Amino acid sequence: MCYNLLNFRLEYKTYKHDEKVILMMLEADQFNQQEMIKEKNAVAKSSVLAAVLLTGMKFIVGYSTGSLGIISEALHSGLDFVAAFITYIAVKLSSKPPDEKYNYGRGKVESFSALIETLLLLATCIWIIHEATDRLRGQGGEVETNIWAFLVMGISIIIDYSRSTALYRVAKKYNSQALMADALHFSSDILSSAVVIIGLIFVKIGYPYGDPIAALAVAVLVIFASYRLGKETINCLMDRAPEGLSQKIEDTVLAIENVSKIERLRVRVAGSETFVDANISVSRALPLEQAHKIANDAEIEIQKILPGADVLIHLDPIDIPSESMINKVIAIAYKHTQIKETHNITFLKLEDQKLCLELHVEVDPDLTLVEAHNIVTAFEKELLHELPMLSSINTHIDIVSNGSIDCKTVGIKETDIIKKIESIVNNLGDKTTKCTDIKVRMSGKDYFASIQCVANPDLKIVEAHEICDQIELKVQNSVKNLKYVLVHIEPKQ
């Protein structure tokens, strides 16, 4: 009923559990499914046995007394036996897991069995109404009332109450339509048995028409129950969403942060399983991991409403008017697969109120200048189209690193580069900034410097960034063959 194991495994990939914990969770889910199957099968089998017992008792007493009310109840119970047996078979079939032929499982077997039960009940009602009208016209035998007639109907009410309670509990627990139909059968039997007892009392006090009238009342009750059951079954077979559920799911999903709207929402019920699939719109500028988290959050929130539902979320990236200009640029860059990354995105507002965009774009280092220029030009054209407020775009073409670089560490005794860098850092205008560690590596004739320093913890991050820029610029100008310099700044403890 709940997660199939594939969905379960996929869901838990998003959490940082170790392998043992994940296996324990999978084993727990398998155990719960086995318990569900065992409990559903047990309650369905006990219903079959109860129906056999009730049908036998009612037929014996009905024919011995000539009571049409009891005979109609016997036929009703006989159909309950057929229905309970069909339910038992349906529950066993629907419990089988999804496979290559039945990707969604066999849950609708329960709905189909419930539809068969409905048709059987309606056929019985037609026969009961026909016989009752004949009795009201004076046709048919006399009714003999005795203690056995009242006793069998009393026992029937007790058994029916016991079975309907057990069936309803398990049906509600596992959302089983077949078991709910069986519970409805036994519940209607309680009312119809009570009506038959009333009819027998009228016959006992000298009103013979009480028995056929009671039979008609039983037929009306069964027709009403059949209508309710048939309506629910057909709705399920036609994949009609439960009343109000779609709106409830939509309101829940829209309450999740960064969900803009729901483009499509579909809900279908198959036996004890509910399937939900939805297309939700999010900002196209969101990182993949954050977008995945939104989808995962949506699944969790829906499963709070529908425990054990099989939920599929599809994300649609859209242009959200409220997103920042920088995010719009990043989102447009995502569409150009040959652009690896964009950074240093800066908007310059000029004196004439025109807006200029300047940014760095990284591409594959193996491209020729013409190829890289064409890629960036196409990107700039789309930027100008989607951001008409821009008057111009200046792009610096960067290259993506080829990966790791073979290099060696340069020791303090072997060069004065480290001392030169340390002097630059410690002699900045901001006297609170001090160098704590310097590492210089060498690859061929090129140097790579990594500098760690501390500064006043009360500095604004903007000020700290300016200090890093100053250090990088001065070191670049002071050290020959320096390929790049990286500055890491921390608050002074």
Short mmCIF file of C-alpha atoms in Angstrom, two decimals:
data_model
loop_
_atom_site.label_atom_id
_atom_site.label_comp_id
_atom_site.label_asym_id
_atom_site.label_seq_id
_atom_site.Cartn_x
_atom_site.Cartn_y
_atom_site.Cartn_z
CA MET A 1 0.00 0.00 0.00
CA CYS A 2 2.76 2.36 0.89
CA TYR A 3 5.98 3.17 -0.91
CA ASN A 4 7.18 0.67 -3.39
CA LEU A 5 10.79 -0.16 -2.61
CA LEU A 6 12.13 1.77 -5.60
CA ASN A 7 10.50 5.02 -4.49
CA PHE A 8 11.62 4.34 -0.94
CA ARG A 9 15.24 3.95 -1.98
CA LEU A 10 15.16 7.07 -4.13
CA GLU A 11 13.66 9.16 -1.37
CA TYR A 12 16.27 8.20 1.18
CA LYS A 13 19.12 9.04 -1.18
CA THR A 14 18.45 12.67 -0.27
CA TYR A 15 19.33 12.07 3.35
CA LYS A 16 22.81 11.47 4.72
CA HIS A 17 22.11 8.18 6.45
CA ASP A 18 24.76 5.53 6.48
CA GLU A 19 24.14 2.27 4.64
CA LYS A 20 23.10 0.33 7.74
CA VAL A 21 20.39 2.86 8.67
CA ILE A 22 18.98 2.84 5.13
CA LEU A 23 18.87 -0.96 5.09
CA MET A 24 17.08 -0.94 8.46
CA MET A 25 14.48 1.47 7.08
CA LEU A 26 13.97 -0.65 3.98
CA GLU A 27 13.55 -3.76 6.13
CA ALA A 28 11.06 -1.90 8.35
CA ASP A 29 9.03 -0.88 5.28
CA GLN A 30 9.02 -4.46 3.98
CA PHE A 31 7.90 -5.69 7.41
CA ASN A 32 5.03 -3.14 7.47
CA GLN A 33 3.89 -4.25 4.02
CA GLN A 34 3.92 -7.90 5.09
CA GLU A 35 1.94 -7.03 8.21
CA MET A 36 -0.60 -5.13 6.08
CA ILE A 37 -1.04 -8.07 3.68
CA LYS A 38 -1.35 -10.51 6.58
CA GLU A 39 -3.96 -8.41 8.41
CA LYS A 40 -6.04 -7.71 5.30
CA ASN A 41 -6.07 -11.37 4.28
CA ALA A 42 -6.98 -12.50 7.81
CA VAL A 43 -9.96 -10.15 8.16
CA ALA A 44 -11.18 -11.02 4.63
CA LYS A 45 -10.97 -14.77 5.34
CA SER A 46 -12.85 -14.42 8.66
CA SER A 47 -15.59 -12.51 6.81
CA VAL A 48 -16.00 -15.41 4.38
CA LEU A 49 -16.43 -17.87 7.28
CA ALA A 50 -18.90 -15.55 9.04
CA ALA A 51 -20.96 -15.19 5.83
CA VAL A 52 -21.09 -18.98 5.38
CA LEU A 53 -22.33 -19.44 8.97
CA LEU A 54 -24.99 -16.71 8.70
CA THR A 55 -26.24 -17.88 5.30
CA GLY A 56 -26.68 -21.47 6.52
CA MET A 57 -28.54 -20.48 9.71
CA LYS A 58 -30.90 -18.08 7.91
CA PHE A 59 -31.79 -20.50 5.12
CA ILE A 60 -32.60 -23.29 7.59
CA VAL A 61 -34.75 -21.08 9.83
CA GLY A 62 -36.28 -19.17 6.86
CA TYR A 63 -37.52 -22.30 5.09
CA SER A 64 -38.69 -23.92 8.33
CA THR A 65 -40.76 -20.87 9.28
CA GLY A 66 -41.73 -19.74 5.78
CA SER A 67 -40.61 -16.18 6.57
CA LEU A 68 -39.86 -14.24 3.39
CA GLY A 69 -38.05 -11.65 5.49
CA ILE A 70 -35.63 -14.28 6.84
CA ILE A 71 -35.28 -15.96 3.43
CA SER A 72 -34.49 -12.58 1.85
CA GLU A 73 -31.94 -12.09 4.61
CA ALA A 74 -30.52 -15.53 3.85
CA LEU A 75 -30.14 -14.59 0.19
CA HIS A 76 -28.62 -11.29 1.27
CA SER A 77 -26.13 -13.20 3.44
CA GLY A 78 -25.53 -15.64 0.59
CA LEU A 79 -24.52 -12.75 -1.59
CA ASP A 80 -22.45 -11.48 1.29
CA PHE A 81 -20.63 -14.82 1.17
CA VAL A 82 -20.01 -14.42 -2.57
CA ALA A 83 -18.96 -10.81 -2.02
CA ALA A 84 -16.70 -11.73 0.90
CA PHE A 85 -15.08 -14.47 -1.18
CA ILE A 86 -14.55 -12.06 -4.08
CA THR A 87 -13.11 -9.57 -1.60
CA TYR A 88 -10.74 -12.19 -0.25
CA ILE A 89 -9.48 -13.01 -3.76
CA ALA A 90 -9.26 -9.29 -4.64
CA VAL A 91 -7.26 -8.50 -1.49
CA LYS A 92 -4.80 -11.30 -2.27
CA LEU A 93 -4.35 -10.09 -5.85
CA SER A 94 -4.10 -6.39 -4.97
CA SER A 95 -1.40 -7.14 -2.40
CA LYS A 96 1.01 -8.28 -5.11
CA PRO A 97 3.75 -5.70 -5.75
CA PRO A 98 4.05 -3.80 -9.07
CA ASP A 99 5.85 -5.64 -11.86
CA GLU A 100 6.69 -5.23 -15.55
CA LYS A 101 3.11 -5.95 -16.65
CA TYR A 102 1.33 -4.04 -13.89
CA ASN A 103 3.48 -0.95 -13.28
CA TYR A 104 0.96 0.56 -10.85
CA GLY A 105 0.15 -2.68 -9.08
CA ARG A 106 -3.22 -4.44 -9.05
CA GLY A 107 -5.07 -2.12 -6.68
CA LYS A 108 -8.07 -1.67 -8.99
CA VAL A 109 -8.95 -5.34 -8.54
CA GLU A 110 -10.50 -4.21 -5.25
CA SER A 111 -12.68 -1.66 -7.06
CA PHE A 112 -13.69 -4.22 -9.66
CA SER A 113 -14.67 -6.70 -6.96
CA ALA A 114 -16.71 -4.00 -5.23
CA LEU A 115 -18.56 -3.34 -8.51
CA ILE A 116 -19.40 -7.06 -8.83
CA GLU A 117 -20.74 -7.01 -5.26
CA THR A 118 -22.95 -4.05 -6.12
CA LEU A 119 -24.47 -5.81 -9.14
CA LEU A 120 -25.13 -8.96 -7.07
CA LEU A 121 -26.87 -6.92 -4.39
CA LEU A 122 -29.10 -5.17 -6.94
CA ALA A 123 -30.07 -8.53 -8.50
CA THR A 124 -31.04 -9.82 -5.06
CA CYS A 125 -33.14 -6.74 -4.38
CA ILE A 126 -35.13 -7.27 -7.58
CA TRP A 127 -35.98 -10.84 -6.48
CA ILE A 128 -36.92 -9.73 -2.94
CA ILE A 129 -39.21 -6.95 -4.23
CA HIS A 130 -40.90 -9.39 -6.65
CA GLU A 131 -41.56 -11.96 -3.90
CA ALA A 132 -42.70 -9.33 -1.40
CA THR A 133 -45.27 -7.84 -3.78
CA ASP A 134 -46.63 -11.35 -4.43
CA ARG A 135 -47.06 -11.87 -0.66
CA LEU A 136 -48.83 -8.51 -0.34
CA ARG A 137 -51.27 -9.67 -3.05
CA GLY A 138 -52.04 -12.76 -0.98
CA GLN A 139 -49.85 -15.16 -2.90
CA GLY A 140 -47.26 -17.38 -1.18
CA GLY A 141 -47.19 -19.44 2.01
CA GLU A 142 -47.90 -18.53 5.59
CA VAL A 143 -45.23 -17.40 8.02
CA GLU A 144 -44.63 -19.41 11.16
CA THR A 145 -42.92 -17.43 13.90
CA ASN A 146 -41.01 -19.20 16.65
CA ILE A 147 -38.10 -18.66 18.98
CA TRP A 148 -35.61 -19.88 16.34
CA ALA A 149 -36.58 -17.12 13.93
CA PHE A 150 -35.88 -14.44 16.55
CA LEU A 151 -32.77 -16.24 17.81
CA VAL A 152 -31.10 -16.58 14.41
CA MET A 153 -31.71 -12.91 13.61
CA GLY A 154 -30.29 -11.88 17.01
CA ILE A 155 -27.16 -14.00 16.44
CA SER A 156 -26.91 -12.49 12.95
CA ILE A 157 -26.87 -8.95 14.37
CA ILE A 158 -24.10 -9.85 16.85
CA ILE A 159 -21.93 -11.50 14.16
CA ASP A 160 -22.61 -8.72 11.66
CA TYR A 161 -21.63 -6.07 14.18
CA SER A 162 -18.42 -7.92 15.03
CA ARG A 163 -17.42 -8.38 11.37
CA SER A 164 -18.35 -4.87 10.23
CA THR A 165 -16.32 -3.34 13.08
CA ALA A 166 -13.24 -5.44 12.25
CA LEU A 167 -13.57 -4.83 8.51
CA TYR A 168 -14.07 -1.08 8.93
CA ARG A 169 -11.03 -0.81 11.20
CA VAL A 170 -8.71 -2.59 8.75
CA ALA A 171 -10.27 -0.88 5.69
CA LYS A 172 -9.74 2.55 7.22
CA LYS A 173 -6.22 1.66 8.41
CA TYR A 174 -5.09 0.53 4.94
CA ASN A 175 -7.53 2.51 2.77
CA SER A 176 -8.95 -0.68 1.22
CA GLN A 177 -12.04 -0.18 -0.94
CA ALA A 178 -12.80 -3.90 -1.13
CA LEU A 179 -12.75 -4.30 2.66
CA MET A 180 -14.80 -1.10 3.03
CA ALA A 181 -17.39 -2.60 0.68
CA ASP A 182 -17.46 -5.75 2.80
CA ALA A 183 -17.86 -3.64 5.94
CA LEU A 184 -20.77 -1.84 4.28
CA HIS A 185 -22.39 -5.20 3.52
CA PHE A 186 -22.23 -6.39 7.10
CA SER A 187 -23.36 -2.98 8.41
CA SER A 188 -26.43 -3.06 6.16
CA ASP A 189 -27.11 -6.60 7.41
CA ILE A 190 -27.43 -5.25 10.96
CA LEU A 191 -30.16 -2.81 9.89
CA SER A 192 -31.94 -5.32 7.66
CA SER A 193 -31.90 -7.96 10.40
CA ALA A 194 -33.45 -5.47 12.80
CA VAL A 195 -36.17 -4.72 10.22
CA VAL A 196 -36.89 -8.45 9.80
CA ILE A 197 -37.25 -8.87 13.57
CA ILE A 198 -39.79 -6.04 13.59
CA GLY A 199 -41.68 -7.74 10.73
CA LEU A 200 -41.76 -11.04 12.64
CA ILE A 201 -43.14 -9.25 15.69
CA PHE A 202 -45.99 -7.87 13.56
CA VAL A 203 -46.70 -11.38 12.22
CA LYS A 204 -46.68 -12.71 15.81
CA ILE A 205 -49.31 -10.19 16.89
CA GLY A 206 -51.56 -11.05 13.93
CA TYR A 207 -50.44 -8.73 11.15
CA PRO A 208 -49.21 -11.09 8.37
CA TYR A 209 -48.27 -8.31 5.99
CA GLY A 210 -45.50 -7.29 8.38
CA ASP A 211 -43.15 -9.94 6.91
CA PRO A 212 -43.30 -8.87 3.21
CA ILE A 213 -43.19 -5.21 4.26
CA ALA A 214 -40.05 -6.00 6.26
CA ALA A 215 -38.63 -7.73 3.15
CA LEU A 216 -39.33 -4.60 1.10
CA ALA A 217 -37.62 -2.48 3.75
CA VAL A 218 -34.58 -4.79 3.56
CA ALA A 219 -34.54 -4.36 -0.24
CA VAL A 220 -34.67 -0.56 0.08
CA LEU A 221 -31.79 -0.59 2.57
CA VAL A 222 -29.73 -2.83 0.31
CA ILE A 223 -30.47 -0.68 -2.76
CA PHE A 224 -29.35 2.40 -0.85
CA ALA A 225 -26.14 0.68 0.27
CA SER A 226 -25.57 -0.61 -3.29
CA TYR A 227 -26.00 2.89 -4.70
CA ARG A 228 -23.40 4.32 -2.34
CA LEU A 229 -20.98 1.47 -2.97
CA GLY A 230 -21.52 1.53 -6.74
CA LYS A 231 -21.00 5.27 -6.94
CA GLU A 232 -17.71 5.09 -5.05
CA THR A 233 -16.55 2.11 -7.10
CA ILE A 234 -17.32 3.70 -10.47
CA ASN A 235 -15.64 6.93 -9.36
CA CYS A 236 -12.54 4.93 -8.50
CA LEU A 237 -12.56 2.97 -11.77
CA MET A 238 -13.00 6.27 -13.65
CA ASP A 239 -10.04 7.78 -11.74
CA ARG A 240 -12.17 10.52 -10.22
CA ALA A 241 -10.28 12.47 -7.59
CA PRO A 242 -11.83 12.38 -4.08
CA GLU A 243 -13.95 15.45 -3.36
CA GLY A 244 -11.92 18.44 -2.14
CA LEU A 245 -8.62 16.50 -2.05
CA SER A 246 -7.04 18.25 -5.05
CA GLN A 247 -7.65 21.68 -3.55
CA LYS A 248 -6.23 20.57 -0.21
CA ILE A 249 -3.08 19.23 -1.89
CA GLU A 250 -2.72 22.38 -3.99
CA ASP A 251 -2.99 24.68 -0.96
CA THR A 252 -0.40 22.57 0.90
CA VAL A 253 2.12 22.58 -1.97
CA LEU A 254 1.72 26.30 -2.68
CA ALA A 255 2.58 27.00 0.96
CA ILE A 256 6.10 25.60 0.37
CA GLU A 257 8.75 28.27 -0.05
CA ASN A 258 9.82 29.02 -3.66
CA VAL A 259 6.84 27.21 -5.20
CA SER A 260 5.28 29.69 -7.63
CA LYS A 261 2.26 27.75 -8.91
CA ILE A 262 0.94 24.31 -9.81
CA GLU A 263 0.53 23.76 -13.53
CA ARG A 264 -1.09 20.32 -13.28
CA LEU A 265 -2.30 18.13 -10.43
CA ARG A 266 -3.72 14.63 -10.84
CA VAL A 267 -4.96 12.27 -8.15
CA ARG A 268 -6.13 8.71 -8.70
CA VAL A 269 -7.07 5.92 -6.31
CA ALA A 270 -6.41 2.24 -7.03
CA GLY A 271 -7.57 -0.02 -4.24
CA SER A 272 -5.65 0.88 -1.10
CA GLU A 273 -3.11 3.00 -2.99
CA THR A 274 -3.35 6.66 -3.96
CA PHE A 275 -1.25 8.08 -6.78
CA VAL A 276 -0.50 11.80 -6.99
CA ASP A 277 1.47 13.49 -9.74
CA ALA A 278 1.95 17.23 -10.03
CA ASN A 279 3.83 19.77 -12.12
CA ILE A 280 5.00 22.62 -9.92
CA SER A 281 6.66 25.80 -11.17
CA VAL A 282 9.79 27.17 -9.51
CA SER A 283 12.31 29.84 -10.38
CA ARG A 284 14.58 28.78 -13.23
CA ALA A 285 17.53 30.32 -11.35
CA LEU A 286 17.36 27.87 -8.44
CA PRO A 287 20.31 25.47 -8.06
CA LEU A 288 19.54 21.84 -8.85
CA GLU A 289 19.93 20.69 -5.23
CA GLN A 290 17.55 23.38 -3.95
CA ALA A 291 15.00 22.55 -6.65
CA HIS A 292 15.27 18.86 -5.72
CA LYS A 293 14.70 19.75 -2.06
CA ILE A 294 11.52 21.63 -3.02
CA ALA A 295 10.24 18.54 -4.86
CA ASN A 296 11.13 16.34 -1.89
CA ASP A 297 9.37 18.75 0.52
CA ALA A 298 6.27 18.66 -1.69
CA GLU A 299 6.24 14.83 -1.58
CA ILE A 300 6.56 14.84 2.22
CA GLU A 301 3.75 17.39 2.68
CA ILE A 302 1.41 15.45 0.36
CA GLN A 303 2.18 12.21 2.21
CA LYS A 304 1.16 13.94 5.46
CA ILE A 305 -2.30 14.36 3.89
CA LEU A 306 -2.27 10.93 2.21
CA PRO A 307 -0.05 8.58 4.24
CA GLY A 308 1.59 6.02 1.98
CA ALA A 309 0.66 7.80 -1.26
CA ASP A 310 2.84 7.27 -4.32
CA VAL A 311 3.81 10.87 -5.20
CA LEU A 312 5.57 12.05 -8.35
CA ILE A 313 6.64 15.71 -8.61
CA HIS A 314 7.80 17.27 -11.88
CA LEU A 315 9.50 20.67 -11.67
CA ASP A 316 8.87 23.32 -14.33
CA PRO A 317 11.47 26.14 -14.39
CA ILE A 318 9.85 29.50 -15.11
CA ASP A 319 10.74 33.19 -15.20
CA ILE A 320 9.46 34.69 -11.96
CA PRO A 321 8.92 38.49 -12.16
CA SER A 322 10.03 38.97 -8.55
CA GLU A 323 13.43 37.25 -8.97
CA SER A 324 16.54 39.42 -8.94
CA MET A 325 18.28 40.64 -12.09
CA ILE A 326 21.36 38.58 -11.21
CA ASN A 327 19.24 35.42 -10.92
CA LYS A 328 17.70 36.18 -14.31
CA VAL A 329 21.17 36.35 -15.86
CA ILE A 330 22.18 33.06 -14.20
CA ALA A 331 18.98 31.38 -15.36
CA ILE A 332 19.52 32.47 -18.96
CA ALA A 333 23.11 31.21 -18.78
CA TYR A 334 21.80 27.75 -17.69
CA LYS A 335 20.04 27.43 -21.04
CA HIS A 336 23.34 27.74 -22.92
CA THR A 337 24.99 24.40 -22.24
CA GLN A 338 28.41 25.50 -23.57
CA ILE A 339 28.57 28.21 -20.91
CA LYS A 340 30.01 26.54 -17.83
CA GLU A 341 29.54 29.34 -15.31
CA THR A 342 28.88 33.07 -14.92
CA HIS A 343 30.32 35.24 -12.16
CA ASN A 344 31.26 38.82 -11.30
CA ILE A 345 27.82 39.88 -12.52
CA THR A 346 27.61 43.67 -12.13
CA PHE A 347 24.93 46.15 -13.23
CA LEU A 348 26.17 49.70 -13.86
CA LYS A 349 23.64 52.51 -13.84
CA LEU A 350 25.02 55.28 -16.07
CA GLU A 351 24.43 59.05 -15.92
CA ASP A 352 21.74 58.90 -18.61
CA GLN A 353 19.90 56.25 -16.52
CA LYS A 354 20.89 53.53 -18.96
CA LEU A 355 21.79 50.14 -17.50
CA CYS A 356 24.96 48.33 -18.47
CA LEU A 357 25.72 44.70 -17.61
CA GLU A 358 29.27 43.45 -17.08
CA LEU A 359 30.08 39.83 -16.26
CA HIS A 360 32.54 36.98 -16.61
CA VAL A 361 31.58 33.89 -18.63
CA GLU A 362 33.49 30.61 -18.40
CA VAL A 363 33.77 28.32 -21.44
CA ASP A 364 35.76 25.22 -22.41
CA PRO A 365 39.47 26.02 -22.86
CA ASP A 366 39.64 23.85 -25.99
CA LEU A 367 37.38 26.23 -27.96
CA THR A 368 38.81 28.56 -30.56
CA LEU A 369 38.35 32.30 -30.16
CA VAL A 370 35.71 32.33 -32.90
CA GLU A 371 33.74 29.48 -31.26
CA ALA A 372 33.88 31.08 -27.82
CA HIS A 373 32.90 34.48 -29.25
CA ASN A 374 29.88 32.99 -31.07
CA ILE A 375 28.70 31.27 -27.87
CA VAL A 376 28.96 34.48 -25.85
CA THR A 377 27.31 36.55 -28.61
CA ALA A 378 24.27 34.22 -28.65
CA PHE A 379 24.12 34.52 -24.85
CA GLU A 380 24.28 38.33 -25.01
CA LYS A 381 21.50 38.47 -27.62
CA GLU A 382 19.17 36.46 -25.39
CA LEU A 383 20.05 38.67 -22.41
CA LEU A 384 19.13 41.79 -24.40
CA HIS A 385 15.89 40.15 -25.53
CA GLU A 386 14.77 39.02 -22.06
CA LEU A 387 16.13 42.09 -20.21
CA PRO A 388 15.13 45.01 -22.46
CA MET A 389 16.20 47.54 -19.83
CA LEU A 390 19.84 46.79 -20.69
CA SER A 391 21.55 49.22 -23.04
CA SER A 392 24.81 47.28 -23.38
CA ILE A 393 26.68 44.18 -22.23
CA ASN A 394 30.42 43.76 -21.68
CA THR A 395 31.56 40.18 -21.28
CA HIS A 396 34.93 38.87 -20.16
CA ILE A 397 35.52 35.34 -21.45
CA ASP A 398 37.12 33.06 -18.86
CA ILE A 399 38.15 29.45 -19.27
CA VAL A 400 37.22 26.52 -17.08
CA SER A 401 40.10 24.84 -15.31
CA ASN A 402 41.26 21.61 -16.92
CA GLY A 403 41.31 19.97 -13.50
CA SER A 404 44.26 19.18 -11.26
CA ILE A 405 47.70 20.66 -11.94
CA ASP A 406 50.88 18.82 -11.06
CA CYS A 407 52.98 21.06 -8.82
CA LYS A 408 55.42 21.08 -5.91
CA THR A 409 55.61 23.08 -2.69
CA VAL A 410 58.20 25.86 -2.51
CA GLY A 411 59.94 26.01 0.89
CA ILE A 412 60.69 29.18 2.88
CA LYS A 413 64.48 28.65 2.67
CA GLU A 414 64.36 28.21 -1.09
CA THR A 415 62.76 31.53 -2.05
CA ASP A 416 61.99 35.00 -0.76
CA ILE A 417 58.51 34.98 -2.31
CA ILE A 418 56.82 34.06 0.97
CA LYS A 419 58.58 36.85 2.87
CA LYS A 420 57.60 39.33 0.17
CA ILE A 421 53.93 38.27 0.37
CA GLU A 422 53.97 38.39 4.17
CA SER A 423 55.38 41.92 4.09
CA ILE A 424 52.63 43.05 1.69
CA VAL A 425 49.85 41.69 3.92
CA ASN A 426 51.26 43.01 7.22
CA ASN A 427 51.87 46.51 5.82
CA LEU A 428 48.38 47.23 4.53
CA GLY A 429 46.64 50.45 5.55
CA ASP A 430 44.36 48.33 7.80
CA LYS A 431 46.80 47.45 10.58
CA THR A 432 44.45 44.81 12.02
CA THR A 433 45.10 42.49 9.07
CA LYS A 434 47.89 40.00 9.72
CA CYS A 435 49.21 37.08 7.68
CA THR A 436 48.89 33.68 9.40
CA ASP A 437 49.92 31.24 6.68
CA ILE A 438 51.33 31.33 3.15
CA LYS A 439 51.69 28.42 0.78
CA VAL A 440 53.43 28.77 -2.56
CA ARG A 441 53.36 25.98 -5.12
CA MET A 442 55.18 25.77 -8.41
CA SER A 443 54.25 24.16 -11.73
CA GLY A 444 56.96 24.61 -14.33
CA LYS A 445 57.86 28.30 -14.11
CA ASP A 446 54.45 29.35 -12.74
CA TYR A 447 53.71 30.09 -9.09
CA PHE A 448 50.41 29.53 -7.24
CA ALA A 449 50.01 31.38 -3.93
CA SER A 450 47.47 30.64 -1.16
CA ILE A 451 47.34 33.25 1.60
CA GLN A 452 45.51 33.02 4.93
CA CYS A 453 45.14 36.10 7.11
CA VAL A 454 43.07 37.44 9.99
CA ALA A 455 41.35 40.79 10.39
CA ASN A 456 39.12 42.77 12.73
CA PRO A 457 36.02 40.59 13.40
CA ASP A 458 33.80 43.70 13.29
CA LEU A 459 34.66 44.38 9.64
CA LYS A 460 31.77 44.31 7.20
CA ILE A 461 32.11 41.56 4.61
CA VAL A 462 32.33 44.23 1.90
CA GLU A 463 35.36 45.75 3.63
CA ALA A 464 36.96 42.32 4.08
CA HIS A 465 36.46 41.64 0.39
CA GLU A 466 38.16 44.92 -0.52
CA ILE A 467 41.17 43.93 1.62
CA CYS A 468 41.39 40.61 -0.25
CA ASP A 469 41.31 42.47 -3.58
CA GLN A 470 44.11 44.80 -2.41
CA ILE A 471 46.28 41.87 -1.34
CA GLU A 472 45.72 40.00 -4.61
CA LEU A 473 46.52 43.08 -6.72
CA LYS A 474 49.72 43.97 -4.82
CA VAL A 475 50.97 40.38 -4.78
CA GLN A 476 50.26 39.98 -8.52
CA ASN A 477 52.29 43.15 -9.23
CA SER A 478 55.17 42.13 -6.93
CA VAL A 479 55.76 38.45 -7.76
CA LYS A 480 57.03 37.46 -11.17
CA ASN A 481 55.47 34.43 -12.91
CA LEU A 482 52.58 34.34 -10.42
CA LYS A 483 49.76 32.42 -12.14
CA TYR A 484 47.14 33.21 -9.54
CA VAL A 485 46.78 34.16 -5.89
CA LEU A 486 43.98 33.11 -3.53
CA VAL A 487 43.35 35.06 -0.31
CA HIS A 488 41.36 33.62 2.59
CA ILE A 489 40.45 36.02 5.39
CA GLU A 490 39.13 35.06 8.86
CA PRO A 491 38.00 37.06 11.91
CA LYS A 492 40.74 37.52 14.50
CA GLN A 493 39.95 35.39 17.59
#
